[in-house]
Coordinates of C-alpha atoms in Angstrom, one line a residue:
Q52 CA 328.7 65.7 57.9
V53 CA 327.2 63.5 60.3
Q54 CA 329.6 62.1 62.7
L55 CA 329.4 59.1 65.0
V56 CA 331.5 59.0 68.0
E57 CA 331.9 55.6 69.9
S58 CA 333.3 54.8 73.3
G59 CA 333.3 52.3 76.2
G60 CA 335.1 49.4 74.5
G61 CA 338.1 47.6 76.5
L62 CA 339.1 44.4 78.1
V63 CA 336.8 42.5 80.4
Q64 CA 336.8 38.8 81.9
P65 CA 334.2 36.3 80.8
G66 CA 331.1 36.9 82.5
G67 CA 331.7 40.6 82.8
S68 CA 329.8 43.6 81.5
L69 CA 330.6 46.7 79.3
R70 CA 328.4 49.4 77.9
L71 CA 329.2 51.1 74.6
S72 CA 328.0 54.5 73.5
C73 CA 327.7 56.0 70.2
A74 CA 327.0 59.7 70.0
T75 CA 325.7 61.4 66.7
S76 CA 325.6 64.9 65.5
A77 CA 322.5 64.0 63.3
S78 CA 319.1 65.3 64.4
S79 CA 316.9 62.6 66.0
S80 CA 314.2 63.4 63.9
S81 CA 316.2 62.5 60.9
I82 CA 317.3 59.0 62.0
N83 CA 315.5 56.0 60.5
A84 CA 317.4 53.6 62.7
M85 CA 320.7 53.0 64.4
A86 CA 322.5 49.7 65.0
W87 CA 325.6 48.1 66.5
Y88 CA 327.6 45.7 64.3
R89 CA 330.8 43.7 65.0
Q90 CA 333.6 42.3 63.2
A91 CA 336.0 39.7 64.5
P92 CA 339.4 38.9 63.1
G93 CA 339.1 36.9 60.0
K94 CA 335.2 37.0 60.0
Q95 CA 332.6 39.2 58.3
R96 CA 331.0 42.0 59.9
E97 CA 327.8 41.1 61.4
L98 CA 324.7 42.7 62.8
V99 CA 324.4 42.8 66.6
A100 CA 321.5 44.8 67.4
R101 CA 319.3 47.4 65.9
I102 CA 316.9 50.1 67.1
A103 CA 314.4 51.7 64.9
S104 CA 313.0 55.3 65.2
D105 CA 309.8 53.9 67.0
G106 CA 311.9 52.2 69.6
S107 CA 311.5 48.7 68.2
T108 CA 314.5 46.6 68.6
D109 CA 316.2 43.4 67.1
Y110 CA 318.9 41.2 68.4
A111 CA 321.2 38.7 66.6
D112 CA 320.5 35.3 68.2
P113 CA 324.1 35.0 69.9
V114 CA 323.5 38.1 72.0
K115 CA 319.6 37.7 72.8
G116 CA 319.1 37.8 76.6
R117 CA 322.5 39.1 77.1
F118 CA 322.9 42.5 75.2
A119 CA 320.4 45.4 75.4
I120 CA 320.3 48.3 72.9
S121 CA 318.8 51.6 73.7
R122 CA 318.7 55.6 73.0
D123 CA 318.6 58.3 75.1
N124 CA 315.5 60.6 75.4
A125 CA 317.1 63.2 73.0
G126 CA 317.7 60.3 70.6
N127 CA 321.2 61.3 69.7
T128 CA 323.1 58.9 71.7
M129 CA 322.8 55.1 71.3
Y130 CA 323.9 52.5 73.9
L131 CA 324.7 48.8 73.9
Q132 CA 324.8 47.1 77.4
M133 CA 326.5 44.0 77.1
N134 CA 326.3 41.4 80.1
S135 CA 327.6 37.9 80.6
L136 CA 330.2 38.5 77.9
K137 CA 331.9 35.5 76.3
P138 CA 335.3 35.2 74.6
E139 CA 333.3 34.8 71.2
D140 CA 332.0 38.4 71.8
T141 CA 335.5 39.7 71.2
A142 CA 335.5 41.9 68.2
V143 CA 335.5 45.5 66.9
Y144 CA 332.2 47.0 67.4
Y145 CA 330.9 49.6 64.9
C146 CA 328.0 52.0 65.2
Y147 CA 325.7 52.5 62.4
L148 CA 323.2 55.0 61.4
D149 CA 320.6 55.2 58.8
R150 CA 319.0 58.6 58.3
K151 CA 316.6 60.3 56.0
Y152 CA 317.8 62.3 53.0
G153 CA 315.2 63.5 50.6
I154 CA 313.6 60.6 49.1
G155 CA 316.2 58.3 50.2
A156 CA 318.6 57.6 53.0
L157 CA 322.3 58.0 53.8
R158 CA 324.1 55.6 55.8
Y159 CA 327.1 56.3 58.3
W160 CA 329.6 54.3 60.2
G161 CA 331.7 54.9 63.3
Q162 CA 335.3 54.5 63.7
G163 CA 334.9 51.2 65.8
T164 CA 335.7 50.2 69.4
Q165 CA 337.5 47.1 70.3
V166 CA 336.0 44.8 72.9
T167 CA 338.1 41.9 74.2
V168 CA 336.7 39.4 76.4
S169 CA 339.6 37.3 77.8
S170 CA 340.7 36.1 81.3

């Protein structure tokens, strides 16, 4: 069973920074892509940033230029560096993993970590 363990959330003032981490027990060679999603109260879960196995990245428009997604050299830990945080970034942030499984794929979610941006 693949596990995803998130950390790094918390309370930060507007304009501040946080770094989220997501550690996985999946082998890096089996990973198709990893991503961060977020869900604010009363809103649908939305994609924040995605990193594919080749290292290519995609970002949602609201976070472009402020957030950066990355993976460590071993490929087992994903990060989200969040700078210039705004109150509208407040949400529960979820780690997501898509990995190879036979001819298909399996998808996993972390438990979520709360990010609150407030003065």
